[in-house]
CSV table of C-alpha atoms in Angstrom, one decimal:
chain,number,residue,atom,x,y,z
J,1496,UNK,CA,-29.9,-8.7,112.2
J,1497,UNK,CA,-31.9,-8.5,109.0
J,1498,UNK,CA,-31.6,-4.6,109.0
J,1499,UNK,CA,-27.5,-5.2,108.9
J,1500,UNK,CA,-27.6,-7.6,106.5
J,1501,UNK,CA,-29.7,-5.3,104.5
J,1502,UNK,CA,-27.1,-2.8,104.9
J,1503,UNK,CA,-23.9,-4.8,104.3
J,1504,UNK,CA,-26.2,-5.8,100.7
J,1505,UNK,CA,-26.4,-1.9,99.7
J,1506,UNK,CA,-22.1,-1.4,100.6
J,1507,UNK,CA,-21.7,-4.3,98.6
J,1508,UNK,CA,-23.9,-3.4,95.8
J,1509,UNK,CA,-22.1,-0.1,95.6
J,1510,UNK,CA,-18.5,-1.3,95.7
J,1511,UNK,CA,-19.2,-3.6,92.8
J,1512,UNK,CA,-20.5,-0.3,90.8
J,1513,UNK,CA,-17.7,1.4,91.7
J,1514,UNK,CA,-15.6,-1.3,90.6
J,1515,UNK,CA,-17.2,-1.5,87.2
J,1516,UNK,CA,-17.1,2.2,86.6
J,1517,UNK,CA,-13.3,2.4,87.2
J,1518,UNK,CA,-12.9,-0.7,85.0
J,1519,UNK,CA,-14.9,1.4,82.0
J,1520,UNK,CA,-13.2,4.2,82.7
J,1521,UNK,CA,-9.3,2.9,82.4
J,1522,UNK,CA,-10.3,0.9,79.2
J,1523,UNK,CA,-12.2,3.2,77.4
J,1524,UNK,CA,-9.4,5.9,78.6
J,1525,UNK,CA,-6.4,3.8,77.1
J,1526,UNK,CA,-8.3,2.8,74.1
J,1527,UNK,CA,-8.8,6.7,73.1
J,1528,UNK,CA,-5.2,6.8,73.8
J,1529,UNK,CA,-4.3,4.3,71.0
J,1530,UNK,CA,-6.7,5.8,68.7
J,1531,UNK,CA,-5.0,9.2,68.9
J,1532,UNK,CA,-1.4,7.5,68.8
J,1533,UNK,CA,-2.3,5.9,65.4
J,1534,UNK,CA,-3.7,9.6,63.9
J,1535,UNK,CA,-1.7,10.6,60.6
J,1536,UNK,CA,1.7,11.9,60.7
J,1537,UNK,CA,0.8,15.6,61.1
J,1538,UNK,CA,1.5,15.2,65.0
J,1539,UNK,CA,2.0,18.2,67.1
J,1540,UNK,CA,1.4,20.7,64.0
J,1541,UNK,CA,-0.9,22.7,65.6
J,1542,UNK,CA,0.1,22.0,69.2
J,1543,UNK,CA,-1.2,25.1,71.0
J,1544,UNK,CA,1.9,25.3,72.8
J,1545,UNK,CA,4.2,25.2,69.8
J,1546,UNK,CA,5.3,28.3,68.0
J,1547,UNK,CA,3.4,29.3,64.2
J,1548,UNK,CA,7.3,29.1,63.2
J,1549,UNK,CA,7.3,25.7,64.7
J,1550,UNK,CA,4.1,24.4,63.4
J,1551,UNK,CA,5.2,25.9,59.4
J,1552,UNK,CA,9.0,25.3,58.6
J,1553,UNK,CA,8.9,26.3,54.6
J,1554,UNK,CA,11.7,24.3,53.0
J,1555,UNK,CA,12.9,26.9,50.5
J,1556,UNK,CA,13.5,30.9,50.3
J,1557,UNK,CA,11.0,32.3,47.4
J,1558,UNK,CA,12.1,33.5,44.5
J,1559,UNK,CA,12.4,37.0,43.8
J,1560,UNK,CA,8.9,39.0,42.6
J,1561,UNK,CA,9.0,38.8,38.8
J,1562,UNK,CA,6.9,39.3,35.9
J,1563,UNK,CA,4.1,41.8,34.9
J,1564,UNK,CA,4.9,45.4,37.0
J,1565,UNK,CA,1.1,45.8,37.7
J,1566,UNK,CA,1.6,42.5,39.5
J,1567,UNK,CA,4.3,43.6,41.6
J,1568,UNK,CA,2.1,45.1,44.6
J,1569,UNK,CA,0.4,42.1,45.4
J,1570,UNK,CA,3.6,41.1,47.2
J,1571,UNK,CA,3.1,41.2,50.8
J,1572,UNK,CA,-0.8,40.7,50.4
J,1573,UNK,CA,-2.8,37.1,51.3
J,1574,UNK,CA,-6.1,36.0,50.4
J,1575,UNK,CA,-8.2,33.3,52.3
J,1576,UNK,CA,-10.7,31.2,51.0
J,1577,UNK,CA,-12.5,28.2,53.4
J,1578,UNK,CA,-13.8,25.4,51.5
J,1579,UNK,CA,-15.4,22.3,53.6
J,1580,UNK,CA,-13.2,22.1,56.6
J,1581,UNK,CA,-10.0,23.4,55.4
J,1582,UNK,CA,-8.8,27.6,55.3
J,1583,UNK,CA,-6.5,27.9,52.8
J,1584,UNK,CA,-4.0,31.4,52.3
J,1585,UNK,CA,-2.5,32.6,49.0
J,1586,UNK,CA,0.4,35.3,49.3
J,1587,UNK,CA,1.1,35.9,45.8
J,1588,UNK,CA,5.6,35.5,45.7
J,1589,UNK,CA,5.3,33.9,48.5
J,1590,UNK,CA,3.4,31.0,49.6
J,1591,UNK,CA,0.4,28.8,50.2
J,1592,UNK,CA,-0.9,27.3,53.4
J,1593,UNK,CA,-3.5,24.9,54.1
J,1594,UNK,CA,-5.0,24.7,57.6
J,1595,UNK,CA,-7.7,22.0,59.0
J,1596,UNK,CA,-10.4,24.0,61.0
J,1597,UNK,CA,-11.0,21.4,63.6
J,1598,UNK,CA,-11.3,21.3,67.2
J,1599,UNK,CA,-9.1,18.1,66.8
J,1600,UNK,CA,-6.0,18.6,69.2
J,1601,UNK,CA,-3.7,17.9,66.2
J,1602,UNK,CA,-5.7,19.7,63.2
J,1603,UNK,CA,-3.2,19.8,60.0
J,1604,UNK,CA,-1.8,22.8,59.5
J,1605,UNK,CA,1.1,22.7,56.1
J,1606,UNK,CA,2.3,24.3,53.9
J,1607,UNK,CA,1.1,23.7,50.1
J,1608,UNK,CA,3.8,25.2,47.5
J,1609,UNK,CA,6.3,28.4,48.0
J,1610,UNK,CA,6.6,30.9,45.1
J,1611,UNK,CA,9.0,29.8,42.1
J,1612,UNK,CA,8.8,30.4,39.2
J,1613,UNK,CA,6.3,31.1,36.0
J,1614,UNK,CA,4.2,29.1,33.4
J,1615,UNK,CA,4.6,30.4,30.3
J,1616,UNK,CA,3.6,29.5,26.3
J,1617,UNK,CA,2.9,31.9,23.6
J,1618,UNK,CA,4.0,35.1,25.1
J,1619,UNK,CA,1.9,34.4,27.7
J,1620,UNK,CA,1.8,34.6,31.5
J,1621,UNK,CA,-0.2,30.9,31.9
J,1622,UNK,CA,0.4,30.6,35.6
J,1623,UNK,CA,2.4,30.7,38.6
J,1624,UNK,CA,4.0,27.8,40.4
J,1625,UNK,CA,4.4,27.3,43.8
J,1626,UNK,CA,6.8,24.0,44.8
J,1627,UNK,CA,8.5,22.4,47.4
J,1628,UNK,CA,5.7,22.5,50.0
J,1629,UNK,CA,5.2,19.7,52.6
J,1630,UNK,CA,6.4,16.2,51.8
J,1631,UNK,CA,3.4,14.0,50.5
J,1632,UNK,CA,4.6,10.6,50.3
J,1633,UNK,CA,7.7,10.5,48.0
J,1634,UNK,CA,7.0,13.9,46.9
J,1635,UNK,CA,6.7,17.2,48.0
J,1636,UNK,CA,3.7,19.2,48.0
J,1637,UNK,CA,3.2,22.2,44.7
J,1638,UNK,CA,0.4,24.3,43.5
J,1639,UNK,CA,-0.9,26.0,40.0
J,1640,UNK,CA,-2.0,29.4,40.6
J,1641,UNK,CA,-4.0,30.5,37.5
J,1642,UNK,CA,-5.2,33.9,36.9
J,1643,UNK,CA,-8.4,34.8,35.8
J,1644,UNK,CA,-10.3,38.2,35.4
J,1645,UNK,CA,-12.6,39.8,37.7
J,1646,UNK,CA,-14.0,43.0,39.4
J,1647,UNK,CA,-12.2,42.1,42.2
J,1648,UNK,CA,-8.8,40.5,43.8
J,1649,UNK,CA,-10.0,37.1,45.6
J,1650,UNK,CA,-9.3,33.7,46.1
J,1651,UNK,CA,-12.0,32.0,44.3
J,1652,UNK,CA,-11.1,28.2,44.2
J,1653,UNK,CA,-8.9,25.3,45.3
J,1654,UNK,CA,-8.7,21.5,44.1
J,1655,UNK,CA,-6.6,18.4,43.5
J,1656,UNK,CA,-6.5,17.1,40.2
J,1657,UNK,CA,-3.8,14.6,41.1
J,1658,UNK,CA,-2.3,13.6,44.3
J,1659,UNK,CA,-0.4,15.9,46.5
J,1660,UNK,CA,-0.6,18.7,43.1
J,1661,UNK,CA,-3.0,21.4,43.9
J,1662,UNK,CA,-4.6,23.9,41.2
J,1663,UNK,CA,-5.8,27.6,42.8
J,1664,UNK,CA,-8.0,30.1,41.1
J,1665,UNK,CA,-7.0,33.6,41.8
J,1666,UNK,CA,-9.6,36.2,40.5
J,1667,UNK,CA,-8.4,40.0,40.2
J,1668,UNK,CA,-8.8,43.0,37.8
J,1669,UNK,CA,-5.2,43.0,37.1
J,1670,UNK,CA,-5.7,40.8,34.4
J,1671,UNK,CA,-8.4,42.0,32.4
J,1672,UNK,CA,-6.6,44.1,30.0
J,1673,UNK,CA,-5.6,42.0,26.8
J,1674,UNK,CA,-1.5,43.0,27.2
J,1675,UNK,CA,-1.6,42.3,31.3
J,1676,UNK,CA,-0.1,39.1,30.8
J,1677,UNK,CA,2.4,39.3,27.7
J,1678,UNK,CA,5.5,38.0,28.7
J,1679,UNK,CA,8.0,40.2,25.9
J,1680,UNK,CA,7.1,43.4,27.6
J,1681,UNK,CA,8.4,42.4,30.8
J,1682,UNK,CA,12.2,41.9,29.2
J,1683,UNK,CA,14.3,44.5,29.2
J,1684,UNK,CA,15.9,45.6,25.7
J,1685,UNK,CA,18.9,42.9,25.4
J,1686,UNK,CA,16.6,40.0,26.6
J,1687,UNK,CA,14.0,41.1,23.7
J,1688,UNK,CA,17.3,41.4,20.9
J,1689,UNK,CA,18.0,38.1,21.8
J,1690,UNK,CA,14.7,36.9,22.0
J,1691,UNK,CA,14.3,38.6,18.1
J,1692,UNK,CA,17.3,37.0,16.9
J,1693,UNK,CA,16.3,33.5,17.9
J,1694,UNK,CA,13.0,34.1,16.4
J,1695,UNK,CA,14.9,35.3,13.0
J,1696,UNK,CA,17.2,32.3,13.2
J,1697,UNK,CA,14.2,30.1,13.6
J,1698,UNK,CA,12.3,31.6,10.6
J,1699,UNK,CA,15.0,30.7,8.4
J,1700,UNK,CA,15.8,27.7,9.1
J,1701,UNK,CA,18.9,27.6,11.2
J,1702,UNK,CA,17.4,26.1,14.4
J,1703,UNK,CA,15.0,23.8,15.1
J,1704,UNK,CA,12.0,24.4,17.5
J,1705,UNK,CA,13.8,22.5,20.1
J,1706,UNK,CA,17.2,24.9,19.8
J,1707,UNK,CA,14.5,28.1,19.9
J,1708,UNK,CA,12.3,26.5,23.0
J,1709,UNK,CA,16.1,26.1,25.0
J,1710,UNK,CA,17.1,29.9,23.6
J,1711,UNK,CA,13.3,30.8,25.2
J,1712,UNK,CA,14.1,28.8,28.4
J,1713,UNK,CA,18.0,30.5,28.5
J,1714,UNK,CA,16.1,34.8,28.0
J,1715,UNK,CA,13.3,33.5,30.6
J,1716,UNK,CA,15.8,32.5,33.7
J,1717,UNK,CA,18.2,35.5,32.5
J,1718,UNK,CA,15.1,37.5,33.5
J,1719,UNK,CA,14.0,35.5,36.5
J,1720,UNK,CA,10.6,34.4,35.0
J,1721,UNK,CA,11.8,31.0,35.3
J,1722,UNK,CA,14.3,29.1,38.4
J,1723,UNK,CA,17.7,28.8,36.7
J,1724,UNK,CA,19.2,25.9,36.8
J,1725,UNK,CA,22.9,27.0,35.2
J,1726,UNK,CA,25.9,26.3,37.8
J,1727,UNK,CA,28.3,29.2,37.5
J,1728,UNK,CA,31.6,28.0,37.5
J,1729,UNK,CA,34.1,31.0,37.9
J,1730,UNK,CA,36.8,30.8,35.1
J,1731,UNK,CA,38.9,34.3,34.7
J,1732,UNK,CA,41.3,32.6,32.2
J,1733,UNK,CA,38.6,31.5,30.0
J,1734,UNK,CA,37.1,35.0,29.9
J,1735,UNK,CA,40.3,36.8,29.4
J,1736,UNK,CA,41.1,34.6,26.1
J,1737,UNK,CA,37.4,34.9,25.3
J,1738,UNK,CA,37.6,39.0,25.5
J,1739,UNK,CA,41.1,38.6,23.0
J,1740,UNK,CA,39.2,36.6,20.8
J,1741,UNK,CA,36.3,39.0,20.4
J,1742,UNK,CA,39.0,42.1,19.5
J,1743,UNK,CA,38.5,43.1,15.7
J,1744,UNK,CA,42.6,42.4,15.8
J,1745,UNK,CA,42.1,38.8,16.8
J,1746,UNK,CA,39.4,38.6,14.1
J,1747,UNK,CA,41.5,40.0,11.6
J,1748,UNK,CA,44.3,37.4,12.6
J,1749,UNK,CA,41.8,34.6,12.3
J,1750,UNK,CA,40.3,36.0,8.7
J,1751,UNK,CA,43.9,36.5,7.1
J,1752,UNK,CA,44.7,32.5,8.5
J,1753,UNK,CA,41.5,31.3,6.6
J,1754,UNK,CA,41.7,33.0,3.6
J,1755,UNK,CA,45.1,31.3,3.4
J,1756,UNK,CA,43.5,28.4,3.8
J,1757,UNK,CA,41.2,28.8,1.1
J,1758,UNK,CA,43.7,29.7,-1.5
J,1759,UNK,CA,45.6,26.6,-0.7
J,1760,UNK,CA,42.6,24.4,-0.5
J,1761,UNK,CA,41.3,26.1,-4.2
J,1762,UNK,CA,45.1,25.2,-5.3
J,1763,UNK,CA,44.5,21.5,-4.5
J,1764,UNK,CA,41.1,21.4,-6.1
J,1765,UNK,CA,42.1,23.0,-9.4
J,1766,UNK,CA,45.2,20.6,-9.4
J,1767,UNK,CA,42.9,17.5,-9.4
J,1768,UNK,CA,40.3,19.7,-12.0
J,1769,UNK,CA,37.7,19.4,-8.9
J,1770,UNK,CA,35.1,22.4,-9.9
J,1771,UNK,CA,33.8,24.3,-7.1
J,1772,UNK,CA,31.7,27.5,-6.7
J,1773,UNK,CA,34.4,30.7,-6.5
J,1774,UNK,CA,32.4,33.0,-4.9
J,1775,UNK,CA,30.0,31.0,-2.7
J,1776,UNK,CA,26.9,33.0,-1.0
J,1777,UNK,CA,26.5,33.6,2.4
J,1778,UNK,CA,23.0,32.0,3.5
J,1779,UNK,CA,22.9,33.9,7.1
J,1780,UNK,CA,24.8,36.6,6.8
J,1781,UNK,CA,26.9,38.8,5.4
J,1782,UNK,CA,30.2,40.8,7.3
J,1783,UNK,CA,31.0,43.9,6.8
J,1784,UNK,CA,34.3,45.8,8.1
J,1785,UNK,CA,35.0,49.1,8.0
J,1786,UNK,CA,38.9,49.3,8.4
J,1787,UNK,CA,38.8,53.3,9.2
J,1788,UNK,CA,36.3,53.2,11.6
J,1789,UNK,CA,37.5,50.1,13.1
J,1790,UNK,CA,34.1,49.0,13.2
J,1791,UNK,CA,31.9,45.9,12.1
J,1792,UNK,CA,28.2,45.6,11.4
J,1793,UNK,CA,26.3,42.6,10.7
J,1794,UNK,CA,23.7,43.1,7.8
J,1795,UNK,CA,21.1,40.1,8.0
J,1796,UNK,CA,19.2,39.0,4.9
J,1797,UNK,CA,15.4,38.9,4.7
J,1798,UNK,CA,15.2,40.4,8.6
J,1799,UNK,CA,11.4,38.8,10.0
J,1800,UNK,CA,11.4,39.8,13.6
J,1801,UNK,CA,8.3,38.1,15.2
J,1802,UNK,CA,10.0,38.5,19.4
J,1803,UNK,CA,6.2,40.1,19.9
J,1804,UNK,CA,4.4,37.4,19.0
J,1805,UNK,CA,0.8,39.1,19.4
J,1806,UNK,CA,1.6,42.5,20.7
J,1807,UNK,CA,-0.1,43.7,17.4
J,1808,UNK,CA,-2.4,40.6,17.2
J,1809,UNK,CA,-4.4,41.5,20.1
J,1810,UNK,CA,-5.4,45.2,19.5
C-alpha cells in the first residue's frame, strides 16, 4: 500500500509540472505574439517570401542623367557603405536604399530618396537631390548627396541632420579638377546666350536679382539640371499670331503706328508749350534695320558678359 501511494505521489507530481509548463508556454507564447504585433509600421518589408519588387515600391520614375559628362558613367553603378546596423546603397541617377541588417523577421528595408534634380549656386554643381523616398510621418523620405574629392569612387558617409532628411558623402576622383563641377559648361550654346543676356541685363540695371535668380531657374530646367515645374498648355493659335508678330513686316506695321503716335502726342505737347526731350536716348538698346537686306541687328551698349562666372577665375 505505501509503495502505491508512493507511486500515485510521483504521477501526480508530474502532471502538475506538466501543467505548469504548458501554462508558461501558451503565455509566454501569446505575449511574444503581441510584442511583434505592436513592432513599427515596416511590417512584411523584408518578408522572405515577398518579392525585392514587393519589399521596394519607389514612388516616382528618376529623372533623366544630367549635368557634368564625366559624371554620366556612374549611371548604372551602386556603392554600399554599412554603418551600425544599417547597409545603405547609392546609385548615382537613380536611388538610395536603406536596409536594417538584422535577423529580426521584419528588418526595415526602404527606400531613402530617388534621383531629381541638382543643387546649384555660383556656377556650381553643390549637390544632388534625391526625393520622394518612403513616407516618414507627414513627409516623404529625401537625401543630399554632396561630392567631394578623392583617389577613389566610394560611399564614404551617411547622417540625419533633421528628421526623415538624410545627407550622403560620395567620395570620387571625378571631382578633383577645379572646372569638374561648373555648371555653364554643361549648357549648350542658346542656354549660355540666354544665360549672358540675363547677366548683361542684370549689370545694368534692368532686373533685379530676384528677376535674374527666376531667368537662372527658367535656363537650369530648360537643360534638365533642375525638375520643371512649367505646365505646357498647347495653344497653336497663340503661336501662329506670335510667329506674325515676330515678321519684320508686322514690325514695320507696329513702328509706322507708333511713330504716328508720337507726332500726334509732340503736337499736343507743343500746343500746351509742354517741353520735352526731341530725340530721347535709348538706355538698353539701340535698333538697327537694314531695309535691303531685310535684316535687323540689335547693337547693345556697354556689352559685360559675366554667363562664366569663374571659368577664368579658377585657373
Amino acid at each position: 500500500m505505501p509503495a502505491m501511494y508512493s507511486v500515485y505521489k510521483g504521477i501526480s507530481h508530474l502532471i502538475g509540472l506538466w501543467v505548469v509548463c504548458l501554462s508558461l508556454y501558451f503565455n509566454h507564447g501569446f505575449a511574444g505574439k503581441m510584442k511583434i504585433v505592436e513592432e513599427p509600421n515596416t511590417f512584411g518589408l523584408n518578408n522572405p517570401f515577398l518579392s525585392q519588387g514587393s519589399r521596394l515600391q519607389p514612388k516616382v520614375t528618376p529623372s533623366p542623367v544630367s549635368g557634368p559628362d564625366h559624371l554620366h558613367h556612374l549611371s548604372g553603378k551602386c556603392f554600399s557603405l554599412t554603418e551600425s546596423t544599417y547597409r545603405y546603397e547609392f546609385c548615382p541617377f537613380h536611388n538610395i536604399t536603406q536596409h536594417e541588417q538584422s535577423f529580426r523577421w521584419n528588418a526595415y528595408s526602404g527606400i531613402l530618396g530617388i534621383w531629381q534634380e541638382w543643387e546649384m549656386a555660383n556656377n556650381t554643381f553643390t549637390g544632388m537631390w534625391m526625393r520622394d523616398g518612403d513616407a516618414c510621418g507627414t513627409r516623404n523620405r529625401e537625401t543630399k548627396v554632396i561630392l567631394v574629392c578623392s583617389n577613389s569612387s566610394k560611399l564614404a558617409q551617411v547622417s540625419e541632420p533633421s528628421t526623415c532628411v538624410y545627407s550622403l558623402t560620395f567620395e570620387t576622383p571625378l571631382v578633383c579638377h577645379p572646372h569638374s563641377l561648373l555648371v555653364y559648361p554643361t549648357l549648350n550654346e542658346r542656354l549660355q546666350k540666354e544665360w549672358d543676356d540675363a547677366e548683361q541685363a542684370l549689370y545694368e540695371g534692368l532686373i533685379t536679382d530676384q528677376g535674374y535668380n527666376n531667368l537662372l531657374r527658367d535656363i537650369f530646367e530648360d537643360a534638365g539640371l533642375l525638375k520643371s515645374h512649367k505646365v505646357e498648355v498647347s495653344q497653336p493659335e497663340a503661336t501662329t499670331d506670335s510667329e506674325k508678330h515676330n515678321s519684320l513686316k508686322k514690325c514695320k506695321e507696329d513702328y509706322q503706328k507708333r511713330s504716328e503716335e508720337i507726332v500726334r502726342l509732340r503736337a499736343l505737347l507743343s500746343q500746351h508749350n509742354i517741353p520735352y526731350d526731341s530725340q530721347p536716348e535709348w538706355s538698353f538698346w539701340n535698333i538697327v534695320t537694314d531695309e535691303e537686306k531685310g535684316t535687323k541687328s540689335v547693337i547693345t551698349q556697354d556689352l559685360h558678359l559675366r554667363g562664366d562666372l569663374g571659368l577664368d577665375d579658377l585657373d
